[in-house]
Amino acid sequence: MKRKLALVIAALLLCAFVFGASAEGKKLKFGYLVNDMSHEWYQNIAKGAKARADELGIELKISDAAMDVAKQISQAENMITDGVDVLIITPIDVKALANVMAEAKEAGIPVVSESNVIPGAETYVGIDNLTGGKRAGYWFAEYAKLHNIDPKILIVGLPAFEDCRLRVEGFKAAMDEVGLKYEVMQEVDGAGSKETSLKVAQDALTANPEVNVIFGINDNSTSGGMAAYKEGGLDESKLTAIGFGFEGVVGRELLLGNTAYKAAVAMFPDYMGVSIIDAAYKVANGETLPANYESGTVVITNDNFAEFYTKNGDEYATNFDAIRALMDK
Amino acid sequence: MTVKTSNRQSLLRKFGQSEISVLLVALIVLSVVTYLLKPVFLSQRNIMNTLRQISLSAICGFGLTLIILAGEIDLSVGSQQAVAGIVSVLVLNSTKSVLLAILAALLAGVVVGAINGLIVTKLKINSLIATLGTMAIWRGASMVYTQAVSIQSSVDAFQQLATGFIGPIPNAVVMAVVIFAAIYFLLNYTTFGRYIYVIGGNQDAARFAGLPVARVKMAVYIIGSVLTMFAGVLLASRMASAQPTAGTGLEMIVIASIILGGVSLSGGIGSIVGATIGMVILGVLQNALTLMDVSSFWQDISRGVVIILAVALDVLRKERVAKSLISDQKLAREEVK
């Protein structure tokens, strides 16, 4: 009897020990497959994701496929074999991931996608380009009224990409919505690079020297347009330039440098990193997410810059709480 | 026999000249049509802007013309421009000296050109493949070094280099004209220039005749890269920053303009004047299409059509030269009879 009791107690203790240890050690493990880490944008996403994972006590593994589709697939398979709790993917080619999605499903691993919708994924985390464009449009409509601007707009776009077309569409839609009178003088294709934007904007400004607003689909496009304006000898004090992205030093220097660059739709790549981890965390805890989990965009101006960024030596840190508060509104 | 040779040369020269006049007519027609549709085309501002645009690719094109005339090719010019921007802006930011920034980039040009030249002459790798390789290497190196992030210049004087004016004329245009004159002199009035034509025309014959083929090729690659790097510095100056993507696709546009200008892709035939007109035509075409608000997708198509036309012209040109050689031989044979 005594021996039996001792055995039961020993068994109970063993169980408690095993379960306790497993509960203690059951740290969530996420895998993130990046498409291309040579891009500053994705470096910042990874940085934000790491910080958020540390905060939540999640183990985060990051693999960079460097734009190699086959590599991304084998990395995905490695992560699945490794038994991650949630797989986060920035796809290089969505169509190439069908098998990976099937394997993940079989292994019971939910998938969260970033920047592109993957069929079968739990949710897609990304900024809403149309909404972002609209935010710029609303901001500008107010600014134009306040400063009595008769807007003659040059758009430096990248029409080959839907995301970029949506930004322009949203920008115009918001101005239409609030009844701002404006004229789009020309839409050029700056290929997203400063070099091409400068070239094409220069010709467009020659054809339309009355342009007084430049809207670019990223910071390079806007700054290329501004450089063309300056080279063309036009009066920069009459220009209002609006950027999109605000992801690096280019936009920040322009905004803080008292130039024609008055506002930008900030996409906060590091906050995107926070968002993918938040979304994956919710998925891991059994929450059902909307098809599109929106990471925030904010119109940054000289006035509200300090709200969202804190200077830390030469670096600027993003205030996640400020964005979160704004998104919750 | 000497009479025959000079006959043939004058024949070739005539072909060249008639082609240049055709190009000039094409340029004038293009300009007139654009002017009628968009009068702003002939405004002083647009002319100066367009010339500045053309100057940047032309400075690179002058060097590439030498390389093509010598029977080789350099596809890495676009990537070299990224390297030029990075080297110059880095030196600029650490020394605050515009002169040192330029010199550093030119020195890098010597190194880069020598590497291309060595691969082609010592490893005997076809230059199309060799420079396709270095094109990827320089671009990759620029991306790795910058982590794909542009580097801003911190010296305002640097911007003046390409955006400044001498009187009403942009600096870059003046520089391009000076370099054009130097290359014109080099090709037409020096032994080195004649060697380039001979080597490009028939490399084996040149070697048997004891010409320093490898040395001449090394030299054209180095001159080509130095000029390309200089254009790259001007590009960085215009953008007030080093862009790791600078010059992407430049090689295609420059090569197409040179071929359009009557320089044979297989070397030995063509002139710097023709190549320059070719570059002006392509530059004006791009300016005209944007002025007329033609969508960039159509611009791509038109550029493609021009490239194919240019190469078709090249094929036609070779056939004409071959025919004239055959008729020369017939004449010679008849004389023997």
XYZ file of C-alpha atoms in Angstrom:
666
model
C 0.000 0.000 0.000
C 2.759 2.357 0.980
C 4.670 1.372 -2.083
C 1.607 1.941 -4.253
C 1.091 5.373 -2.751
C 4.719 6.208 -3.293
C 4.406 5.037 -6.870
C 1.295 7.176 -7.453
C 2.961 10.195 -5.908
C 6.056 9.599 -7.980
C 3.932 9.238 -11.100
C 2.008 12.436 -10.266
C 5.230 14.295 -9.629
C 6.638 13.033 -12.880
C 3.513 14.146 -14.721
C 3.595 17.550 -13.090
C 7.241 17.870 -13.906
C 6.776 16.886 -17.526
C 3.713 19.057 -18.072
C 5.111 21.916 -16.089
C 8.340 21.839 -18.007
C 6.528 21.670 -21.320
C 4.247 24.547 -20.358
C 7.272 26.513 -19.278
C 9.221 25.638 -22.412
C 6.347 26.016 -24.816
C 7.733 29.128 -26.374
C 6.001 30.023 -29.620
C 8.184 29.667 -32.684
C 7.485 31.709 -35.835
C 9.260 31.499 -39.157
C 9.511 34.488 -41.475
C 10.499 34.021 -45.126
C 11.709 37.318 -46.577
C 11.856 37.809 -50.337
C 14.844 40.131 -50.457
C 16.821 41.439 -47.523
C 19.053 43.603 -49.714
C 16.133 46.007 -49.739
C 16.080 48.569 -46.941
C 12.308 48.183 -46.680
C 12.555 44.499 -45.748
C 15.494 45.061 -43.445
C 13.249 47.413 -41.503
C 10.371 44.951 -41.490
C 12.707 42.300 -40.124
C 13.996 44.719 -37.498
C 10.483 45.578 -36.316
C 9.450 41.918 -36.357
C 12.432 40.875 -34.249
C 11.777 43.594 -31.703
C 8.091 42.668 -31.413
C 8.868 38.923 -31.184
C 11.332 39.585 -28.365
C 8.700 41.649 -26.597
C 6.162 38.830 -26.799
C 8.736 36.144 -25.982
C 8.444 34.477 -29.352
C 11.295 32.708 -31.072
C 11.569 34.176 -34.588
C 13.517 32.558 -37.388
C 14.167 34.637 -40.495
C 15.293 33.277 -43.853
C 16.150 35.462 -46.827
C 15.569 34.004 -50.293
C 17.303 36.906 -52.097
C 14.630 36.876 -54.836
C 15.275 33.205 -55.644
C 11.921 31.401 -55.876
C 13.367 27.902 -55.573
C 15.311 28.961 -52.499
C 12.182 30.379 -50.893
C 10.349 27.104 -51.425
C 13.109 25.017 -49.837
C 13.327 27.492 -46.961
C 9.575 27.129 -46.454
C 9.926 23.357 -46.382
C 12.728 23.606 -43.835
C 10.558 25.793 -41.606
C 7.647 23.352 -41.884
C 9.921 20.422 -40.998
C 11.277 22.490 -38.148
C 7.719 22.735 -36.825
C 7.174 26.457 -36.555
C 3.840 27.502 -35.046
C 3.089 30.093 -37.717
C 4.774 30.643 -41.048
C 4.985 34.252 -42.273
C 5.846 34.758 -45.942
C 6.679 37.715 -48.129
C 6.234 35.829 -51.389
C 8.528 36.256 -54.377
C 6.003 34.553 -56.630
C 2.626 33.677 -55.150
C 1.926 31.051 -57.815
C 5.068 29.125 -56.920
C 3.867 28.641 -53.341
C 0.886 26.309 -53.980
C 2.785 23.194 -52.879
C 4.212 24.944 -49.849
C 0.696 25.959 -48.811
C -0.492 22.348 -49.139
C 2.449 21.067 -47.078
C 1.836 23.669 -44.391
C -1.826 22.733 -44.238
C -0.952 19.070 -43.889
C 1.426 19.880 -41.063
C -1.240 22.081 -39.463
C 0.840 25.226 -39.705
C -1.117 28.421 -40.417
C 0.398 30.882 -42.909
C 0.340 34.679 -42.735
C 1.301 36.595 -45.893
C 2.898 39.991 -46.188
C 2.658 42.410 -49.152
C 0.823 39.920 -51.390
C -2.278 37.800 -50.938
C -1.502 34.069 -50.896
C -4.581 31.878 -51.466
C -5.098 29.697 -48.401
C -3.248 31.982 -45.994
C -4.972 33.019 -42.755
C -4.604 36.710 -43.456
C -2.699 39.166 -45.538
C -0.811 41.868 -43.651
C -0.141 44.976 -45.643
C -0.800 48.603 -46.010
C -3.909 49.565 -47.886
C -2.515 51.511 -50.820
C -5.851 52.998 -51.788
C -6.467 54.226 -48.239
C -2.905 55.531 -48.047
C -3.411 57.483 -51.262
C -6.695 58.829 -49.924
C -5.032 60.025 -46.739
C -2.616 62.039 -48.899
C -5.536 63.388 -50.919
C -7.517 64.508 -47.840
C -4.449 66.099 -46.335
C -3.617 67.946 -49.531
C -7.196 69.159 -50.071
C -7.081 70.847 -46.680
C -3.594 72.188 -47.234
C -4.581 73.606 -50.640
C -7.568 75.413 -49.161
C -5.513 76.805 -46.319
C -2.773 78.108 -48.626
C -5.004 79.118 -51.552
C -3.321 76.744 -53.956
C -4.844 76.248 -57.397
C -3.513 72.723 -57.887
C -1.826 71.857 -61.198
C -0.538 68.407 -60.459
C 2.290 66.332 -61.885
C 2.075 62.680 -60.899
C 5.298 60.669 -60.937
C 3.973 57.130 -60.925
C 4.898 53.550 -61.632
C 1.901 52.337 -63.635
C 3.260 48.814 -64.108
C 2.456 48.044 -60.457
C -1.063 47.861 -59.126
C -0.014 48.988 -55.642
C 1.356 52.177 -57.128
C -1.649 52.766 -59.356
C -3.881 52.434 -56.281
C -1.904 55.106 -54.472
C -2.556 57.553 -57.311
C -6.181 56.476 -57.574
C -6.746 57.024 -53.863
C -5.056 60.424 -53.986
C -7.390 61.605 -56.745
C -10.479 59.959 -55.252
C -10.074 61.786 -51.947
C -9.639 65.157 -53.643
C -12.750 64.463 -55.744
C -14.643 63.392 -52.658
C -14.062 66.647 -50.801
C -14.743 68.656 -53.960
C -11.283 70.131 -54.448
C -10.841 71.647 -57.915
C -7.594 70.420 -59.408
C -6.012 69.573 -62.713
C -3.646 66.672 -63.359
C -1.318 68.155 -65.961
C 0.532 64.927 -66.717
C 1.194 61.482 -65.290
C 4.682 60.171 -66.000
C 6.352 56.833 -65.341
C 9.376 57.388 -63.117
C 10.042 53.659 -62.772
C 10.311 54.211 -59.022
C 13.899 55.444 -59.373
C 15.203 58.944 -58.865
C 17.184 58.831 -62.111
C 14.217 58.054 -64.371
C 11.850 60.269 -62.386
C 14.208 63.205 -62.821
C 14.427 62.629 -66.571
C 10.729 62.218 -67.300
C 9.618 64.891 -64.841
C 11.952 67.342 -66.504
C 10.291 66.845 -69.888
C 6.826 66.918 -68.356
C 7.619 70.168 -66.535
C 8.854 71.684 -69.774
C 5.517 70.837 -71.370
C 3.634 72.039 -68.255
C 5.659 74.682 -66.429
C 2.537 75.748 -64.507
C 2.754 72.606 -62.345
C 2.733 73.506 -58.641
C 2.093 70.119 -57.031
C 4.125 66.920 -57.405
C 2.759 63.632 -56.107
C 5.163 60.695 -56.270
C 4.393 57.041 -55.575
C 7.567 56.721 -53.513
C 10.245 58.974 -52.081
C 12.556 58.538 -55.083
C 9.793 59.543 -57.485
C 8.938 62.660 -55.493
C 12.539 63.696 -54.938
C 13.344 63.082 -58.624
C 10.424 65.324 -59.570
C 11.636 67.983 -57.131
C 15.154 67.838 -58.592
C 13.690 68.363 -62.071
C 11.707 71.344 -60.772
C 14.858 72.866 -59.355
C 16.980 72.140 -62.450
C 14.270 73.637 -64.626
C 14.648 76.916 -62.756
C 11.023 76.940 -61.581
C 10.110 78.742 -58.380
C 10.384 76.097 -55.661
C 8.571 78.258 -53.134
C 5.381 77.737 -55.166
C 5.734 73.957 -55.170
C 4.082 71.446 -52.867
C 5.579 67.964 -53.091
C 3.982 64.913 -51.532
C 5.755 61.606 -51.074
C 4.700 58.069 -50.346
C 6.612 55.559 -48.278
C 8.794 57.746 -46.101
C 10.883 54.714 -45.328
C 14.371 56.109 -45.173
C 16.742 58.976 -44.963
C 15.674 60.508 -48.317
C 12.187 61.467 -47.256
C 13.218 62.433 -43.743
C 15.891 64.880 -44.920
C 13.496 66.451 -47.389
C 10.703 66.821 -44.852
C 12.875 68.214 -42.081
C 15.009 70.245 -44.480
C 12.396 72.943 -45.064
C 11.935 72.071 -48.745
C 8.869 71.858 -50.987
C 8.354 68.335 -49.622
C 5.475 69.106 -47.283
C 4.011 65.706 -46.496
C 4.376 61.997 -47.097
C 2.257 58.952 -46.516
C 4.452 57.058 -44.083
C 4.241 53.285 -44.330
C 6.407 52.501 -41.290
C 8.120 49.316 -42.477
C 9.269 48.544 -38.947
C 5.674 48.816 -37.804
C 4.803 46.421 -40.598
C 7.232 44.050 -38.900
C 5.311 44.561 -35.656
C 2.051 43.926 -37.478
C 3.108 40.621 -39.031
C 4.132 39.325 -35.608
C 0.915 40.613 -34.013
C -1.149 38.949 -36.725
C 0.758 35.680 -36.435
C 0.421 35.815 -32.634
C -3.321 36.199 -32.907
C -3.481 33.319 -35.379
C -1.398 31.151 -33.020
C -3.891 31.911 -30.243
C -6.770 30.733 -32.391
C -8.186 34.118 -33.344
C -9.764 34.504 -36.761
C -8.441 37.527 -38.579
C -9.944 39.584 -41.400
C -8.684 38.755 -44.893
C -6.641 41.949 -44.847
C -4.900 42.846 -41.604
C -4.013 46.475 -42.201
C -0.711 47.850 -41.066
C -0.893 51.583 -40.562
C -0.234 54.516 -42.836
C -0.058 58.077 -41.552
C 0.365 61.407 -43.320
C 3.588 62.766 -41.867
C 4.246 66.487 -41.916
C 6.748 68.722 -40.247
C 4.171 69.314 -37.477
C 3.468 65.745 -36.468
C 6.889 64.235 -37.222
C 7.968 64.314 -33.595
C 4.851 62.417 -32.577
C 5.898 59.383 -34.585
C 9.671 59.490 -34.496
C 12.088 59.992 -31.640
C 15.610 61.062 -32.412
C 18.157 58.763 -30.885
C 21.659 59.968 -31.764
C 21.819 59.853 -35.552
C 19.012 57.338 -35.770
C 15.291 57.838 -35.568
C 13.170 55.347 -33.681
C 9.540 54.841 -34.624
C 6.978 55.332 -31.872
C 4.890 52.225 -32.299
C 2.436 53.279 -29.607
C 1.563 56.462 -31.480
C 0.772 54.528 -34.657
C -1.152 51.893 -32.721
C -3.219 54.583 -31.021
C -3.995 56.164 -34.371
C -4.921 52.818 -35.943
C -7.224 51.928 -33.054
C -9.168 55.132 -33.571
C 46.676 48.862 -106.395
C 47.099 51.947 -104.285
C 44.574 53.670 -106.470
C 42.114 50.842 -105.828
C 42.553 51.038 -102.078
C 41.986 54.751 -101.958
C 38.986 54.251 -104.230
C 37.553 51.760 -101.808
C 38.214 54.043 -98.887
C 36.519 56.965 -100.553
C 33.640 54.634 -101.349
C 33.336 53.691 -97.695
C 33.616 57.290 -96.690
C 30.848 58.201 -99.123
C 28.602 55.555 -97.596
C 29.374 56.970 -94.209
C 28.647 60.487 -95.282
C 25.410 59.666 -97.040
C 24.317 57.850 -93.899
C 25.115 60.860 -91.765
C 23.038 63.058 -94.028
C 20.149 60.594 -93.754
C 20.463 60.728 -89.968
C 20.526 64.513 -90.000
C 17.377 64.596 -92.134
C 15.719 62.165 -89.706
C 16.688 64.373 -86.778
C 15.344 67.490 -88.487
C 12.057 65.805 -89.434
C 11.655 64.524 -85.880
C 12.331 67.998 -84.501
C 9.977 69.779 -86.887
C 7.130 67.341 -86.232
C 7.637 67.642 -82.483
C 7.771 71.422 -82.733
C 4.526 71.555 -84.689
C 2.784 69.378 -82.119
C 4.465 70.935 -79.079
C 5.959 74.388 -79.762
C 7.600 74.309 -76.321
C 10.030 71.771 -77.825
C 12.131 74.558 -79.314
C 12.076 76.750 -76.216
C 15.525 77.560 -74.923
C 14.793 75.733 -71.699
C 13.770 72.514 -73.365
C 16.723 72.575 -75.745
C 19.141 73.049 -72.853
C 17.426 70.391 -70.725
C 17.437 67.895 -73.556
C 21.052 68.606 -74.438
C 21.993 68.083 -70.797
C 20.155 64.761 -70.725
C 21.895 63.703 -73.936
C 25.308 64.905 -72.718
C 25.299 62.463 -69.813
C 24.679 59.410 -71.981
C 26.838 60.827 -74.785
C 29.942 61.115 -72.594
C 29.553 57.428 -71.847
C 28.701 56.778 -75.504
C 31.897 58.401 -76.800
C 33.968 55.825 -74.936
C 31.711 52.982 -75.960
C 32.031 54.092 -79.599
C 35.799 53.533 -79.375
C 35.222 50.073 -77.914
C 32.717 49.114 -80.617
C 34.939 50.516 -83.378
C 37.725 48.287 -82.042
C 35.424 45.308 -82.537
C 34.464 44.768 -78.893
C 31.531 45.695 -76.659
C 31.005 46.797 -73.063
C 27.675 45.928 -71.489
C 28.830 46.947 -68.019
C 28.653 50.722 -68.572
C 25.364 51.117 -66.700
C 26.655 49.243 -63.665
C 29.882 51.224 -63.813
C 27.834 54.384 -63.354
C 26.504 53.075 -60.068
C 30.077 52.399 -58.942
C 31.103 55.890 -60.081
C 28.352 57.487 -58.025
C 29.181 55.508 -54.904
C 32.949 56.082 -55.117
C 32.580 59.791 -55.792
C 29.947 60.497 -53.138
C 31.868 58.502 -50.508
C 35.079 60.415 -51.232
C 33.110 63.650 -51.412
C 31.444 63.117 -48.042
C 34.681 62.234 -46.294
C 36.961 64.855 -47.901
C 34.418 67.578 -48.873
C 36.469 68.009 -52.056
C 34.643 67.866 -55.396
C 37.940 67.506 -57.257
C 39.039 64.514 -55.192
C 35.622 62.956 -55.689
C 35.970 63.216 -59.463
C 39.555 61.946 -59.437
C 38.620 58.967 -57.276
C 35.866 57.977 -59.703
C 38.173 58.381 -62.707
C 40.779 56.230 -60.989
C 38.106 53.628 -60.328
C 37.356 53.899 -64.054
C 40.942 52.990 -64.893
C 40.708 49.931 -62.644
C 37.308 48.827 -63.913
C 38.314 49.359 -67.547
C 41.575 47.460 -67.030
C 39.646 44.543 -65.533
C 37.330 44.400 -68.557
C 40.304 44.737 -70.876
C 42.296 41.997 -69.150
C 39.372 39.573 -69.192
C 38.923 40.173 -72.918
C 42.572 40.211 -73.994
C 44.257 37.819 -71.546
C 41.493 35.350 -70.716
C 40.305 35.685 -74.327
C 36.675 35.654 -73.294
C 34.212 37.052 -75.819
C 33.574 40.626 -74.728
C 29.794 40.202 -74.896
C 30.012 37.499 -72.235
C 32.873 39.053 -70.295
C 31.123 42.384 -69.824
C 27.759 40.715 -69.218
C 29.589 39.168 -66.280
C 31.188 42.368 -65.040
C 27.854 44.156 -65.506
C 26.321 41.797 -62.953
C 29.370 42.014 -60.692
C 29.478 45.824 -60.508
C 25.734 46.067 -60.001
C 25.828 43.395 -57.327
C 28.791 45.021 -55.609
C 26.962 48.360 -55.571
C 23.915 46.738 -54.015
C 25.957 44.854 -51.434
C 27.988 47.891 -50.464
C 25.037 50.269 -50.165
C 22.543 47.648 -48.997
C 20.423 49.047 -51.838
C 20.109 52.394 -50.042
C 21.133 55.613 -51.768
C 23.923 57.730 -50.264
C 23.167 61.458 -50.031
C 25.851 63.968 -50.887
C 26.612 66.452 -48.145
C 28.385 69.058 -50.304
C 26.269 71.563 -52.225
C 29.060 72.490 -54.662
C 28.948 68.917 -55.958
C 25.464 69.481 -57.371
C 26.674 72.465 -59.370
C 28.959 70.170 -61.353
C 26.145 68.837 -63.525
C 23.328 71.289 -62.847
C 25.339 74.506 -63.201
C 25.620 76.666 -66.292
C 28.405 78.376 -68.220
C 26.521 81.371 -69.604
C 23.272 79.926 -70.973
C 24.806 76.489 -71.585
C 24.689 73.680 -69.008
C 28.096 72.569 -67.698
C 27.465 69.009 -68.779
C 26.952 70.093 -72.398
C 30.229 72.017 -72.422
C 32.046 69.004 -71.000
C 30.481 66.710 -73.588
C 31.541 69.013 -76.431
C 35.134 69.146 -75.159
C 35.287 65.362 -74.821
C 33.731 64.962 -78.272
C 36.460 67.144 -79.774
C 39.153 65.113 -78.028
C 37.743 61.795 -79.257
C 37.288 63.207 -82.767
C 40.941 64.203 -82.815
C 42.014 60.851 -81.373
C 40.124 58.845 -83.995
C 40.949 60.930 -87.043
C 44.384 62.394 -86.476
C 46.395 59.893 -84.445
C 48.000 56.541 -85.127
C 46.097 55.122 -82.176
C 42.839 56.113 -83.868
C 43.837 54.410 -87.101
C 44.831 51.293 -85.160
C 41.341 51.157 -83.639
C 39.746 51.116 -87.095
C 42.183 48.555 -88.464
C 41.815 46.217 -85.483
C 38.035 46.514 -85.539
C 37.974 45.917 -89.288
C 40.097 42.790 -89.278
C 41.716 41.721 -86.061
C 43.763 38.872 -87.509
C 45.160 40.974 -90.306
C 46.037 43.650 -87.739
C 47.861 41.106 -85.613
C 49.802 39.743 -88.615
C 50.722 43.276 -89.533
C 52.279 43.589 -86.088
C 49.779 46.002 -84.554
C 49.620 45.973 -80.727
C 46.070 44.564 -80.720
C 45.867 43.695 -77.016
C 47.329 47.017 -75.933
C 44.940 49.021 -78.096
C 41.996 47.049 -76.720
C 43.137 47.597 -73.154
C 43.418 51.290 -73.929
C 39.917 51.607 -75.402
C 38.425 49.767 -72.427
C 40.203 52.066 -69.998
C 39.238 55.228 -71.906
C 35.682 53.901 -72.155
C 35.390 53.239 -68.426
C 36.997 56.531 -67.440
C 34.451 58.410 -69.569
C 31.590 56.267 -68.281
C 32.673 56.901 -64.709
C 32.862 60.614 -65.415
C 29.310 60.525 -66.745
C 28.398 58.554 -63.622
C 29.794 61.323 -61.421
C 27.714 63.881 -63.338
C 24.649 61.689 -62.856
C 25.308 61.466 -59.101
C 25.760 65.229 -59.068
C 22.381 65.742 -60.737
C 20.731 63.485 -58.182
C 22.763 64.879 -55.287
C 23.255 61.286 -54.243
C 24.759 57.950 -55.224
C 22.001 55.596 -56.340
C 22.870 51.901 -56.433
C 20.405 51.508 -59.311
C 21.959 54.350 -61.343
C 22.513 53.597 -65.007
C 20.213 50.570 -65.125
C 19.500 49.858 -68.797
C 21.893 52.574 -69.960
C 23.955 50.119 -72.027
C 21.035 49.246 -74.282
C 20.126 52.846 -75.019
C 23.715 53.896 -75.649
C 24.568 50.896 -77.827
C 21.367 51.369 -79.825
C 22.153 55.053 -80.431
C 25.686 54.256 -81.540
C 24.508 51.599 -84.001
C 21.765 53.932 -85.190
C 24.527 56.469 -85.805
C 26.179 54.206 -88.342
C 28.788 52.426 -86.246
C 28.948 48.760 -87.186
C 28.420 46.390 -84.288
C 31.192 44.181 -85.674
C 33.698 47.030 -85.542
C 35.893 48.975 -87.921
C 33.184 51.041 -89.588
C 31.583 54.256 -88.425
C 32.411 57.680 -87.080
C 32.123 59.542 -83.817
C 30.066 62.204 -85.608
C 27.503 59.603 -86.696
C 27.415 58.006 -83.245
C 26.805 61.415 -81.683
C 23.929 62.170 -84.049
C 22.483 58.758 -83.178
C 22.605 59.673 -79.491
C 20.974 63.039 -80.162
C 18.175 61.370 -82.146
C 17.367 58.895 -79.388
C 17.558 61.626 -76.743
C 15.280 63.950 -78.706
C 12.876 61.082 -79.357
C 12.522 60.416 -75.642
C 12.100 64.101 -74.870
C 9.508 64.475 -77.648
C 7.477 61.467 -76.507
C 7.286 62.706 -72.918
C 6.463 66.251 -74.047
C 3.609 64.791 -76.060
C 2.473 62.821 -73.004
C 2.915 59.443 -74.683
C 2.578 56.680 -72.100
C 5.813 55.077 -70.950
C 4.657 51.715 -72.250
C 4.424 53.120 -75.775
C 7.795 54.756 -75.272
C 9.249 51.313 -74.553
C 7.740 49.995 -77.759
C 9.079 52.876 -79.823
C 12.540 52.456 -78.315
C 12.427 48.771 -79.221
C 11.430 49.577 -82.798
C 14.294 52.054 -83.098
C 16.772 49.465 -81.796
C 15.628 46.897 -84.349
C 15.739 49.510 -87.123
C 19.252 50.420 -86.059
C 20.454 46.839 -86.242
C 18.646 46.309 -89.553
C 20.544 49.341 -90.878
C 23.751 47.707 -89.667
C 22.995 44.504 -91.574
C 22.136 46.492 -94.688
C 25.337 48.465 -94.349
C 27.455 45.325 -94.195
C 25.769 43.924 -97.292
C 26.481 47.117 -99.190
C 30.113 47.092 -98.140
C 30.437 43.424 -99.098
C 28.892 44.140 -102.492
C 31.210 47.050 -103.113
C 34.194 44.867 -102.202
C 33.030 42.182 -104.618
C 32.603 44.703 -107.419
C 36.063 46.044 -106.591
C 37.485 42.559 -106.937
C 35.675 42.077 -110.247
C 37.148 45.325 -111.479
C 40.600 44.215 -110.391
C 40.183 40.848 -112.093
C 39.050 42.485 -115.308
C 42.084 44.706 -115.225
C 44.352 41.666 -114.888
C 42.679 40.176 -117.891
